[in-house]
Amino acid sequence: MPQAPYAMLAAILALATAPIASAAERQHVLPGAPAPDWRPSLLVREQPPASGDRSHPVLYVHGASFPSALSIMFRFGGRSWADALNDEGYDAFGLDFAGYGGSERYPEMAGPQAGAPLGRAEDAARQIERAVAFIRQETGARTVSIIAHSWGTMPAARFAELHPELVDHLVLFGPILRRDGPRDVEPNAWTLVTNDQQHRRFVKDVPAAHPPVLEEADFPTWAATYLASDPGAADRSPPAVKIPSGPSAEVIDAWSGKLPYAPSRLRVPVMVVRGAWDSSSTPQDAERFLAELPPGLERRFVEIPEGTHLLHLETGRHALYAAVNAFLAGR
């Protein structure tokens, strides 16, 4: 399996430490539509480079539990992933899926928890399609590169499968990939997530004797921002963010043999990048996935040492930024 050696990571890491060259964040709302043909309004965040050049857009697609303000746009140690993209001349965008952050909630999220899981990949892929159409119109770019994390790799890959002509590069960070395990019980329509649950999830893969890699100094601000992403969070006891359960249902699907896209039908350059401690996205998962890609398709596999599934919130994030920038630039 092709893999970038640690020496390469050390070399490209220097590219991630340049001064921030970013303009102010902008927020764009893509209008929705009411019932009976309900369509959610969507928030797309944008942080262009200071140069104002918007000709190289990159769209970040978040995972199952927290939106763009807590991922690509959040500054750990004063620097965000969007800043690192800006330093390379990319216009950084982040989409909030329906049910998260600044985007509209599914109407069913106001009702009982019981029900079919909301926010599955097929629906989310249509939301990516809307975001990409907006970005192309807004920037004049013909194609958009996509960086997706965790469950977000499923709708991102599904979109790339359907619209390869619109995708420049596809980065799958900590992707949830196919396994052949037993099927678990399907979740409800939505679920609640507390900051304590998030923190436990963030640190669970770190070896017991190893110092923390999560940026703990910034976690209180992250946690407050997370609760603020859901207007109803503070009214719950304990405070908790309500999120759709479709992503969790699709993790269950994937680990029992079913993906919402076919790796063999991807036609765009693909990168798989993971933290070396990530139990949700293993080297074996990546090896199987990469072997299923079409022969001759450009592909890259990078493993970042001392990182987990939440590498973008950790001390090793600069190596992640640099490795992704190198792939996007064809280095």
Coordinates of C-alpha atoms in Angstrom, one line a residue:
M1 CA 0.0 0.0 0.0
P2 CA 1.5 3.4 -1.0
Q3 CA 2.4 5.4 2.1
A4 CA 4.2 8.7 2.8
P5 CA 7.2 8.0 5.0
Y6 CA 7.7 10.0 8.2
A7 CA 10.7 11.7 6.6
M8 CA 8.4 13.2 4.0
L9 CA 6.0 14.4 6.7
A10 CA 8.9 16.2 8.4
A11 CA 9.8 17.9 5.2
I12 CA 6.3 19.1 4.4
L13 CA 5.6 20.0 8.0
A14 CA 7.7 23.2 7.5
L15 CA 5.1 24.3 4.9
A16 CA 2.4 24.4 7.6
T17 CA 4.1 27.0 9.9
A18 CA 4.0 30.1 7.6
P19 CA 2.3 33.2 9.0
I20 CA -1.5 33.3 8.6
A21 CA -2.5 34.8 5.3
S22 CA -6.3 34.8 5.6
A23 CA -9.2 37.2 5.1
A24 CA -12.2 37.5 7.5
E25 CA -14.6 34.6 7.5
R26 CA -17.8 35.0 5.4
Q27 CA -21.1 33.2 5.9
H28 CA -23.4 32.3 3.1
V29 CA -26.9 30.9 3.5
L30 CA -28.2 28.7 0.7
P31 CA -32.0 29.1 0.8
G32 CA -34.2 26.1 1.5
A33 CA -37.8 25.3 0.5
P34 CA -40.9 24.6 2.7
A35 CA -43.0 21.5 2.8
P36 CA -44.3 19.5 0.9
D37 CA -41.0 19.6 -1.0
W38 CA -38.9 20.5 2.0
R39 CA -35.3 21.4 1.4
P40 CA -33.1 22.6 4.2
S41 CA -31.4 26.0 4.2
L42 CA -27.7 25.4 4.5
L43 CA -24.8 27.5 6.0
V44 CA -21.6 27.6 4.0
R45 CA -18.6 29.3 5.7
E46 CA -15.9 30.8 3.6
Q47 CA -12.4 32.0 4.6
P48 CA -10.6 33.3 1.5
P49 CA -6.9 33.9 1.4
A50 CA -5.7 37.5 2.1
S51 CA -4.8 37.9 -1.6
G52 CA -8.5 37.7 -2.5
D53 CA -7.8 35.0 -5.1
R54 CA -10.8 32.6 -5.0
S55 CA -9.9 30.5 -8.0
H56 CA -8.8 27.4 -6.0
P57 CA -11.7 26.5 -3.7
V58 CA -11.6 23.7 -1.2
L59 CA -14.8 22.5 0.5
Y60 CA -14.5 20.8 4.0
V61 CA -17.2 18.3 4.8
H62 CA -17.6 17.5 8.5
G63 CA -18.2 14.2 10.3
A64 CA -21.1 12.9 12.4
S65 CA -21.1 15.1 15.5
F66 CA -19.7 18.6 15.0
P67 CA -20.0 21.2 12.2
S68 CA -17.5 23.4 10.3
A69 CA -17.1 26.1 13.1
L70 CA -15.7 23.3 15.3
S71 CA -13.5 21.8 12.7
I72 CA -12.0 23.6 9.7
M73 CA -12.7 27.1 11.1
F74 CA -11.7 26.5 14.8
R75 CA -8.3 27.9 15.8
F76 CA -6.3 25.6 18.1
G77 CA -3.3 27.5 19.3
G78 CA -4.3 30.5 17.2
R79 CA -4.3 28.6 13.9
S80 CA -7.1 26.7 12.0
W81 CA -7.1 24.3 9.1
A82 CA -8.7 27.0 7.0
D83 CA -5.6 29.2 7.8
A84 CA -3.3 26.5 6.6
L85 CA -5.3 26.2 3.3
N86 CA -5.2 29.9 2.9
D87 CA -1.4 29.9 3.3
E88 CA -1.3 27.7 0.2
G89 CA -3.6 30.0 -1.8
Y90 CA -6.8 28.0 -1.4
D91 CA -10.2 29.5 -0.7
A92 CA -11.5 27.5 2.3
F93 CA -15.2 26.6 2.5
G94 CA -17.0 24.6 5.2
L95 CA -20.5 23.2 4.8
D96 CA -22.8 22.6 7.8
F97 CA -25.1 19.6 6.9
A98 CA -28.8 19.9 7.7
G99 CA -29.2 19.3 11.5
Y100 CA -25.9 20.9 12.4
G101 CA -24.4 24.3 13.2
G102 CA -25.9 27.1 11.2
S103 CA -28.0 24.9 8.9
E104 CA -31.7 24.2 9.2
R105 CA -32.8 21.3 11.4
Y106 CA -34.8 18.4 10.0
P107 CA -38.5 19.0 11.1
E108 CA -38.4 15.5 12.7
M109 CA -35.7 16.7 15.1
A110 CA -38.4 18.7 17.0
G111 CA -40.4 15.5 17.5
P112 CA -39.9 12.2 19.3
Q113 CA -36.5 10.5 19.2
A114 CA -37.9 7.3 17.9
G115 CA -38.0 7.0 14.1
A116 CA -35.8 6.4 11.0
P117 CA -32.3 7.9 11.3
L118 CA -32.1 11.3 9.8
G119 CA -29.3 12.7 7.6
R120 CA -28.1 9.8 5.6
A121 CA -25.4 10.1 3.0
E122 CA -27.6 10.2 -0.1
D123 CA -29.4 13.2 1.3
A124 CA -26.1 14.7 2.5
A125 CA -24.6 14.2 -1.0
R126 CA -27.4 16.3 -2.4
Q127 CA -26.4 19.0 0.1
I128 CA -22.8 18.8 -1.1
E129 CA -24.1 19.2 -4.6
R130 CA -25.8 22.4 -3.6
A131 CA -22.7 23.7 -1.9
V132 CA -20.5 22.9 -4.8
A133 CA -22.9 24.6 -7.3
F134 CA -22.8 27.7 -5.1
I135 CA -19.0 27.7 -4.7
R136 CA -18.5 27.3 -8.5
Q137 CA -20.9 30.2 -9.2
E138 CA -19.4 32.3 -6.5
T139 CA -15.7 31.8 -7.4
G140 CA -15.9 31.0 -11.1
A141 CA -13.9 27.8 -10.5
R142 CA -14.7 24.9 -12.7
T143 CA -13.9 22.3 -10.1
V144 CA -13.7 22.1 -6.3
S145 CA -11.4 20.0 -4.1
I146 CA -13.1 18.3 -1.2
I147 CA -11.7 17.3 2.2
A148 CA -14.0 15.1 4.2
H149 CA -13.7 13.7 7.7
S150 CA -15.0 10.4 9.2
W151 CA -18.6 9.7 8.2
G152 CA -18.5 12.8 6.0
T153 CA -16.3 10.8 3.6
M154 CA -19.4 8.8 2.7
P155 CA -21.5 11.6 1.2
A156 CA -18.3 13.2 -0.2
A157 CA -17.3 10.1 -2.0
R158 CA -20.9 9.6 -3.2
F159 CA -20.9 13.1 -4.7
A160 CA -17.6 12.5 -6.3
E161 CA -18.9 9.2 -7.7
L162 CA -21.9 11.0 -9.3
H163 CA -20.1 14.2 -10.4
P164 CA -16.4 13.5 -11.0
E165 CA -16.2 16.4 -13.5
L166 CA -16.8 18.8 -10.6
V167 CA -14.1 17.4 -8.2
D168 CA -10.4 18.3 -8.5
H169 CA -9.0 16.2 -5.6
L170 CA -10.8 14.1 -2.9
V171 CA -9.3 13.8 0.5
L172 CA -10.7 11.2 2.9
F173 CA -9.5 11.9 6.4
G174 CA -10.1 9.2 8.9
P175 CA -12.6 7.6 6.6
I176 CA -15.2 5.1 7.8
L177 CA -14.7 2.3 5.3
R178 CA -16.2 -1.1 4.7
R179 CA -15.6 -4.0 7.1
D180 CA -17.3 -7.4 7.3
G181 CA -18.6 -7.4 10.9
P182 CA -22.0 -8.3 12.4
R183 CA -24.8 -5.7 12.1
D184 CA -25.5 -3.6 15.1
V185 CA -28.9 -2.2 16.2
E186 CA -30.0 0.8 14.1
P187 CA -30.2 4.1 16.1
N188 CA -33.1 6.4 16.5
A189 CA -33.9 9.5 14.4
W190 CA -31.6 11.8 16.4
T191 CA -29.4 11.7 19.5
L192 CA -27.9 14.0 22.1
V193 CA -24.2 14.5 22.6
T194 CA -22.6 16.2 25.7
N195 CA -19.2 17.7 25.9
D196 CA -18.1 15.0 28.4
Q197 CA -19.0 12.4 25.7
Q198 CA -17.1 14.3 23.1
H199 CA -14.0 14.6 25.3
R200 CA -14.0 10.9 26.2
R201 CA -14.3 10.0 22.5
F202 CA -11.5 12.4 21.6
V203 CA -9.0 10.8 24.0
K204 CA -10.0 7.1 24.0
D205 CA -7.4 6.0 21.4
V206 CA -4.4 7.6 23.0
P207 CA -2.1 5.0 24.7
A208 CA -2.5 5.0 28.4
A209 CA 1.1 5.9 29.1
H210 CA 1.3 8.7 26.5
P211 CA 0.9 12.4 27.2
P212 CA -2.3 13.9 25.9
V213 CA -2.4 15.0 22.3
L214 CA -5.7 16.8 22.3
E215 CA -5.2 20.6 22.6
E216 CA -6.6 20.6 26.2
A217 CA -5.9 24.4 26.6
D218 CA -8.4 25.1 23.8
F219 CA -11.0 22.5 24.7
P220 CA -13.1 24.7 27.1
T221 CA -13.5 27.3 24.3
W222 CA -14.2 24.5 21.8
A223 CA -16.8 23.0 24.2
A224 CA -18.6 26.3 24.7
T225 CA -18.6 26.9 21.0
Y226 CA -20.0 23.4 20.5
L227 CA -22.9 24.0 22.9
A228 CA -23.6 27.3 21.2
S229 CA -23.9 25.5 17.8
D230 CA -27.4 24.2 19.0
P231 CA -29.8 26.9 20.4
G232 CA -31.5 24.2 22.5
A233 CA -28.3 22.8 24.1
A234 CA -28.3 24.9 27.2
D235 CA -31.9 24.0 28.0
R236 CA -31.1 20.3 28.4
S237 CA -29.7 18.7 31.6
P238 CA -26.9 18.1 31.2
P239 CA -26.4 20.6 28.3
A240 CA -26.2 18.6 25.0
V241 CA -26.2 19.1 21.3
K242 CA -28.9 17.4 19.3
I243 CA -27.6 15.8 16.1
P244 CA -29.1 13.5 13.3
S245 CA -28.5 9.8 13.7
G246 CA -28.2 8.9 10.0
P247 CA -24.4 9.1 10.2
S248 CA -24.3 6.6 13.1
A249 CA -26.6 4.3 11.1
E250 CA -24.2 4.4 8.2
V251 CA -21.2 3.6 10.3
I252 CA -23.1 0.5 11.3
D253 CA -23.9 -0.2 7.7
A254 CA -20.2 0.2 6.6
W255 CA -18.9 -2.0 9.3
S256 CA -21.4 -4.7 8.3
G257 CA -20.3 -4.6 4.6
K258 CA -22.3 -1.8 3.0
L259 CA -21.1 1.6 1.8
P260 CA -23.4 4.3 0.1
Y261 CA -20.9 4.5 -2.8
A262 CA -18.7 2.2 -4.8
P263 CA -14.9 2.8 -4.5
S264 CA -14.5 1.1 -7.9
R265 CA -16.5 3.9 -9.6
L266 CA -14.5 6.8 -8.3
R267 CA -12.7 8.7 -11.1
V268 CA -10.9 11.5 -9.2
P269 CA -7.5 11.6 -7.4
V270 CA -8.0 10.2 -3.9
M271 CA -6.0 10.6 -0.7
V272 CA -6.6 8.6 2.5
V273 CA -5.0 10.1 5.6
R274 CA -5.3 8.8 9.1
G275 CA -3.8 9.2 12.5
A276 CA -1.7 6.1 13.5
W277 CA -3.8 5.5 16.6
D278 CA -7.2 5.8 14.9
S279 CA -9.3 2.7 15.7
S280 CA -12.2 3.9 13.6
S281 CA -10.2 4.0 10.4
T282 CA -7.5 1.3 10.3
P283 CA -4.6 0.6 7.9
Q284 CA -6.5 -2.6 7.0
D285 CA -9.6 -0.5 6.1
A286 CA -7.5 1.7 3.9
E287 CA -5.7 -1.1 2.2
R288 CA -8.9 -2.8 1.2
F289 CA -10.4 0.5 0.0
L290 CA -7.4 1.5 -2.1
A291 CA -7.3 -1.9 -3.7
E292 CA -10.9 -1.4 -4.8
L293 CA -10.2 1.8 -6.6
P294 CA -10.0 1.7 -10.4
P295 CA -6.5 0.6 -11.9
G296 CA -4.4 3.6 -12.7
L297 CA -6.4 6.1 -10.5
E298 CA -4.1 8.5 -8.7
R299 CA -4.1 7.6 -5.0
R300 CA -2.1 8.4 -1.9
F301 CA -2.1 7.0 1.6
V302 CA -0.5 9.0 4.5
E303 CA -0.4 7.9 8.2
I304 CA 0.4 10.6 10.7
P305 CA 2.2 9.4 13.9
E306 CA 0.7 9.9 17.3
G307 CA -2.7 10.9 16.1
T308 CA -6.3 9.6 16.6
H309 CA -9.6 9.9 14.7
L310 CA -9.6 13.6 15.9
L311 CA -6.2 14.4 14.6
H312 CA -7.3 17.8 13.4
L313 CA -7.8 18.8 17.1
E314 CA -4.5 17.5 18.2
T315 CA -0.8 18.4 18.4
G316 CA -0.1 16.5 15.2
R317 CA -2.6 18.6 13.2
H318 CA 0.1 20.6 11.4
A319 CA 1.5 17.4 9.8
L320 CA -2.1 16.7 8.7
Y321 CA -2.5 20.1 7.2
A322 CA 0.8 19.9 5.4
A323 CA 0.2 16.4 4.0
V324 CA -3.2 17.4 2.6
N325 CA -1.8 20.7 1.1
A326 CA 0.9 18.7 -0.6
F327 CA -1.6 16.3 -2.2
L328 CA -3.9 19.2 -3.3
A329 CA -0.9 20.8 -4.9
G330 CA 0.3 17.6 -6.6
R331 CA 3.6 17.6 -4.6

